[in-house]
Amino acid sequence: MLRIAEVHAVEILDSRARPTLAVVLRTPQGLKVRAGVPSGASTGRREAVELRDGDPDRYGGKGVSRAVAAVNGEIADALTGREFDSFREVDDALRELDGTEDKSRLGANALVGVSMAAARAEALLGDRELWEHLAAVAGARPRLPVPHFNVVNGGAHADNPLDFQEFMVAPLGAPSMAEAVRAGAEVYAALRGRLAGLGEPLGLGDEGGFAPTVTLEQPEEVLELLVGAIGDAGYEAGRGGVALALDPAASGFAADGGGYTVAGESLTSDQLIDRYEEMVDRFPVWSIEDGLGEDDREGWTRLTARLGGRVQLVGDDVFVTNPGIIAEAVQAKIGTAALIKVNQVGTVSETLDAVRVCREAGYAQMVSHRSGETEDAFIADLAVGTGCGQIKAGAPARGERAAKYARLLEVADARPGLEYGWVRAR
C-alpha cells in the first residue's frame, strides 16, 4: 500500500535553462523521494500538454508556476492522506482529477512528476530497486539497454545548418554495459578531434552532441564523419561493433503543402525514402527515427514496406508514447518500433501500457530522454525494467545526460548477471 503524507513541487531549471518542476513526495513512514520532470523541444502534435504560464515578463512565457500550483493545490489536496493499492491507482486518480484527454488542465508536466515520484516511492517501500519494481509491474524480463549516443545535434536541438536533428552512435556489438559506455565516450572524443581538424567550433547542442556550424550541411557528410571517428577510436563501424542511428525528426523540415526541405533541396516523400535507402546502402545505419512527418501516414506506410526489413523504423511524433495511437499505427503498418518518453503520455502506468502494446505487436521499443533534462535518471531504470534493450539519453557528456549512463553502469555493476543488448522484435 502507498500512503501519501505530502506532495510538493518547486520550479527548477532544466538543462536548457528553461523552467521545469521537481516533485517531492513523502510517506508517513518518513520516506522522501524526488522526481525531476523532463521537457521536450521537438514535440508531437498529439502528445500530452505541458502547462506553461504564458507570462512574457517571466522566463519569456515558459514559466511553470501554474503547474507547480496545480501540484501544491488540487493534486496535493486530492492525494494527501489517501492510501493507494499501487502507483497505477495514483495515476488513475491524477487522470480523473485532470479530466482532459491531453492532460492540459493541470498539465502533463505536473502529473508526470507526481507519477514518477509515486512509482519511486512504491519501489522503495517494497525494498526494490526502481528497475526491479517496474519489471515486476510490467511483467517484463529486465535487460541492460544498448545506449544510443547523440553525438551530432541539428534541427530543433541546435542553431546550425543541419536539418536532421540527431546523429547517434550505438555500440550494438559491445559485450557489456561498461564497454558500451566506453565505446560511446571514445568515439565522442575521436569525433571532437575530427571536428577540430575541420576548423569547426566545438559548441554543443541541447543534448550534448556537437553542433557544427561551418563545414557540414548534408546528413551524408555527418555520417561519413562518424564512420571515420568510429575507426579513429579503434572500433568497427557496423552492427558487429558501433552502428549509426538517425533521428531526422522530419516533422521539423516538412514543407508547407507537402514534401520536405533538406539542405535547401525540395523532396517528395518518395524522394526522401530513396535518400534514406541510399544512406542505408552506403553507411552502417541500423535505425531511423521519425524519418517522415507525423501527418505523412501514407509515406510512413511506404517507408515501412521499403526499409522495415532492413533497418529499425522508430515512431516518435507519430506515436507519442500513446497506447491507443500505437495500436492504430500497428494496424496501418507504420514503423517497426516506438520511442518511449514518460512525459510524452504523462504517467508511468500509461508508459508501461505503451510498452506492452508494442511488445504484443512485435514492435521494438527505445526509451528516450528529452532535450530539456534534469539529473533524474528515472529513464535508465525504466529501460532496464521494461527489458526493451535500447535507450537514448544524449551524448556521453554534460551532467544531466551522464547521470543516465552512470545509473546504467551502477545497475550493471550491482547485478552482473543482467544481460546486455538489443532485443529483436518479432
Short mmCIF file of N, CA, C and O in Angstrom, two decimals, residues 232-286:
data_model
loop_
_atom_site.label_atom_id
_atom_site.label_comp_id
_atom_site.label_asym_id
_atom_site.label_seq_id
_atom_site.Cartn_x
_atom_site.Cartn_y
_atom_site.Cartn_z
N ASP A 232 38.71 5.87 -35.99
CA ASP A 232 39.77 6.53 -35.22
C ASP A 232 39.80 6.02 -33.78
O ASP A 232 40.88 5.91 -33.17
N ALA A 233 38.63 5.71 -33.24
CA ALA A 233 38.55 5.24 -31.84
C ALA A 233 38.89 3.76 -31.72
O ALA A 233 38.92 3.23 -30.59
N GLY A 234 39.15 3.09 -32.84
CA GLY A 234 39.55 1.68 -32.80
C GLY A 234 38.42 0.69 -32.86
O GLY A 234 38.60 -0.48 -32.50
N TYR A 235 37.24 1.13 -33.35
CA TYR A 235 36.09 0.24 -33.42
C TYR A 235 35.70 -0.03 -34.87
O TYR A 235 36.01 0.76 -35.78
N GLU A 236 34.98 -1.12 -35.07
CA GLU A 236 34.42 -1.44 -36.37
C GLU A 236 33.10 -0.71 -36.53
O GLU A 236 32.26 -0.72 -35.62
N ALA A 237 32.90 -0.07 -37.68
CA ALA A 237 31.64 0.61 -37.95
C ALA A 237 30.66 -0.41 -38.52
O ALA A 237 30.84 -0.91 -39.63
N GLY A 238 29.63 -0.72 -37.76
CA GLY A 238 28.65 -1.71 -38.21
C GLY A 238 27.95 -2.35 -37.04
O GLY A 238 28.25 -2.06 -35.87
N ARG A 239 27.04 -3.26 -37.34
CA ARG A 239 26.24 -3.88 -36.28
C ARG A 239 27.07 -4.79 -35.39
O ARG A 239 26.67 -5.07 -34.25
N GLY A 240 28.20 -5.26 -35.87
CA GLY A 240 29.07 -6.06 -35.02
C GLY A 240 29.95 -5.23 -34.12
O GLY A 240 30.65 -5.76 -33.25
N GLY A 241 29.94 -3.92 -34.31
CA GLY A 241 30.74 -3.01 -33.49
C GLY A 241 29.90 -1.82 -33.07
O GLY A 241 29.02 -1.94 -32.21
N VAL A 242 30.16 -0.65 -33.68
CA VAL A 242 29.41 0.57 -33.38
C VAL A 242 28.63 0.97 -34.63
O VAL A 242 29.22 1.30 -35.67
N ALA A 243 27.32 0.89 -34.54
CA ALA A 243 26.45 1.23 -35.66
C ALA A 243 25.99 2.69 -35.56
O ALA A 243 26.22 3.37 -34.55
N LEU A 244 25.35 3.15 -36.62
CA LEU A 244 24.82 4.51 -36.66
C LEU A 244 23.30 4.49 -36.57
O LEU A 244 22.66 3.55 -37.03
N ALA A 245 22.74 5.52 -35.96
CA ALA A 245 21.29 5.68 -35.87
C ALA A 245 20.95 7.14 -36.16
O ALA A 245 21.71 8.04 -35.80
N LEU A 246 19.81 7.35 -36.80
CA LEU A 246 19.38 8.69 -37.18
C LEU A 246 18.04 9.02 -36.54
O LEU A 246 17.16 8.16 -36.44
N ASP A 247 17.89 10.27 -36.14
CA ASP A 247 16.58 10.83 -35.84
C ASP A 247 16.44 12.10 -36.67
O ASP A 247 16.76 13.20 -36.20
N PRO A 248 16.00 11.97 -37.93
CA PRO A 248 15.81 13.18 -38.73
C PRO A 248 14.77 14.13 -38.14
O PRO A 248 14.86 15.34 -38.33
N ALA A 249 13.77 13.58 -37.40
CA ALA A 249 12.68 14.40 -36.87
C ALA A 249 12.05 15.19 -38.01
O ALA A 249 12.00 16.42 -38.02
N ALA A 250 11.54 14.45 -39.01
CA ALA A 250 11.15 15.03 -40.29
C ALA A 250 10.01 16.04 -40.20
O ALA A 250 9.86 16.87 -41.09
N SER A 251 9.21 15.97 -39.15
CA SER A 251 8.16 16.99 -39.00
C SER A 251 8.78 18.39 -38.94
O SER A 251 8.13 19.37 -39.32
N GLY A 252 10.02 18.46 -38.48
CA GLY A 252 10.69 19.75 -38.35
C GLY A 252 11.12 20.35 -39.66
O GLY A 252 11.37 21.57 -39.74
N PHE A 253 11.25 19.55 -40.73
CA PHE A 253 11.62 20.12 -42.03
C PHE A 253 10.59 19.75 -43.11
O PHE A 253 10.88 19.78 -44.30
N ALA A 254 9.37 19.41 -42.66
CA ALA A 254 8.28 19.20 -43.60
C ALA A 254 7.88 20.56 -44.19
O ALA A 254 7.78 21.55 -43.47
N ALA A 255 7.68 20.58 -45.50
CA ALA A 255 7.35 21.83 -46.18
C ALA A 255 5.85 22.09 -46.14
O ALA A 255 5.04 21.16 -46.10
N ASP A 256 5.47 23.35 -46.14
CA ASP A 256 4.06 23.71 -46.21
C ASP A 256 3.48 23.18 -47.53
O ASP A 256 4.07 23.36 -48.60
N GLY A 257 2.35 22.52 -47.45
CA GLY A 257 1.73 22.00 -48.65
C GLY A 257 2.23 20.63 -49.06
O GLY A 257 1.82 20.10 -50.10
N GLY A 258 3.10 20.04 -48.24
CA GLY A 258 3.58 18.69 -48.54
C GLY A 258 5.03 18.66 -48.93
O GLY A 258 5.61 19.66 -49.37
N GLY A 259 5.65 17.51 -48.77
CA GLY A 259 7.06 17.36 -49.10
C GLY A 259 7.98 17.81 -47.98
O GLY A 259 7.52 18.16 -46.87
N TYR A 260 9.26 17.85 -48.27
CA TYR A 260 10.29 18.13 -47.27
C TYR A 260 11.38 18.98 -47.89
O TYR A 260 11.58 18.96 -49.12
N THR A 261 12.10 19.72 -47.05
CA THR A 261 13.22 20.51 -47.50
C THR A 261 14.45 20.13 -46.69
O THR A 261 14.48 20.33 -45.46
N VAL A 262 15.46 19.56 -47.36
CA VAL A 262 16.70 19.14 -46.70
C VAL A 262 17.86 19.89 -47.34
O VAL A 262 18.09 19.76 -48.55
N ALA A 263 18.55 20.69 -46.54
CA ALA A 263 19.68 21.49 -47.02
C ALA A 263 19.29 22.29 -48.26
O ALA A 263 20.05 22.37 -49.24
N GLY A 264 18.10 22.86 -48.24
CA GLY A 264 17.63 23.70 -49.33
C GLY A 264 17.02 22.97 -50.50
O GLY A 264 16.49 23.59 -51.42
N GLU A 265 17.07 21.64 -50.51
CA GLU A 265 16.54 20.85 -51.61
C GLU A 265 15.13 20.36 -51.28
O GLU A 265 14.89 19.79 -50.21
N SER A 266 14.21 20.56 -52.20
CA SER A 266 12.84 20.10 -52.01
C SER A 266 12.71 18.64 -52.41
O SER A 266 13.17 18.25 -53.48
N LEU A 267 12.10 17.85 -51.55
CA LEU A 267 11.96 16.41 -51.78
C LEU A 267 10.53 15.98 -51.52
O LEU A 267 9.89 16.46 -50.57
N THR A 268 10.02 15.07 -52.34
CA THR A 268 8.76 14.42 -52.03
C THR A 268 9.02 13.33 -50.99
O THR A 268 10.17 12.98 -50.70
N SER A 269 7.95 12.75 -50.45
CA SER A 269 8.11 11.64 -49.51
C SER A 269 8.92 10.51 -50.15
O SER A 269 9.85 9.96 -49.53
N ASP A 270 8.60 10.17 -51.38
CA ASP A 270 9.29 9.06 -52.03
C ASP A 270 10.75 9.39 -52.31
O ASP A 270 11.62 8.51 -52.22
N GLN A 271 11.04 10.63 -52.65
CA GLN A 271 12.43 11.01 -52.86
C GLN A 271 13.22 10.96 -51.55
O GLN A 271 14.40 10.57 -51.54
N LEU A 272 12.58 11.33 -50.45
CA LEU A 272 13.25 11.24 -49.15
C LEU A 272 13.47 9.78 -48.77
O LEU A 272 14.54 9.42 -48.25
N ILE A 273 12.51 8.93 -49.06
CA ILE A 273 12.68 7.49 -48.81
C ILE A 273 13.83 6.95 -49.65
O ILE A 273 14.66 6.17 -49.17
N ASP A 274 13.92 7.38 -50.92
CA ASP A 274 15.04 6.98 -51.77
C ASP A 274 16.37 7.38 -51.12
O ASP A 274 17.34 6.62 -51.13
N ARG A 275 16.39 8.57 -50.57
CA ARG A 275 17.63 9.05 -49.96
C ARG A 275 17.99 8.24 -48.72
O ARG A 275 19.16 7.92 -48.50
N TYR A 276 16.99 7.87 -47.93
CA TYR A 276 17.27 7.01 -46.79
C TYR A 276 17.84 5.67 -47.25
O TYR A 276 18.78 5.12 -46.65
N GLU A 277 17.26 5.13 -48.31
CA GLU A 277 17.75 3.84 -48.80
C GLU A 277 19.21 3.96 -49.26
O GLU A 277 20.02 3.05 -49.00
N GLU A 278 19.55 5.05 -49.89
CA GLU A 278 20.94 5.26 -50.30
C GLU A 278 21.86 5.36 -49.08
O GLU A 278 22.98 4.84 -49.09
N MET A 279 21.38 6.01 -48.02
CA MET A 279 22.18 6.11 -46.79
C MET A 279 22.40 4.72 -46.18
O MET A 279 23.51 4.40 -45.74
N VAL A 280 21.35 3.92 -46.16
CA VAL A 280 21.46 2.57 -45.61
C VAL A 280 22.42 1.72 -46.46
O VAL A 280 23.16 0.89 -45.94
N ASP A 281 22.41 1.95 -47.76
CA ASP A 281 23.32 1.22 -48.65
C ASP A 281 24.78 1.63 -48.41
O ASP A 281 25.68 0.79 -48.46
N ARG A 282 25.01 2.92 -48.15
CA ARG A 282 26.38 3.45 -48.06
C ARG A 282 26.97 3.38 -46.66
O ARG A 282 28.18 3.24 -46.51
N PHE A 283 26.13 3.50 -45.64
CA PHE A 283 26.62 3.65 -44.27
C PHE A 283 25.99 2.59 -43.36
O PHE A 283 24.90 2.10 -43.65
N PRO A 284 26.64 2.28 -42.23
CA PRO A 284 26.09 1.28 -41.31
C PRO A 284 24.98 1.83 -40.43
O PRO A 284 25.05 1.79 -39.19
N VAL A 285 23.93 2.35 -41.06
CA VAL A 285 22.77 2.87 -40.34
C VAL A 285 21.86 1.70 -39.98
O VAL A 285 21.46 0.94 -40.85
N TRP A 286 21.54 1.58 -38.72
CA TRP A 286 20.69 0.45 -38.30
C TRP A 286 19.30 0.89 -37.85
O TRP A 286 18.38 0.08 -37.80
#
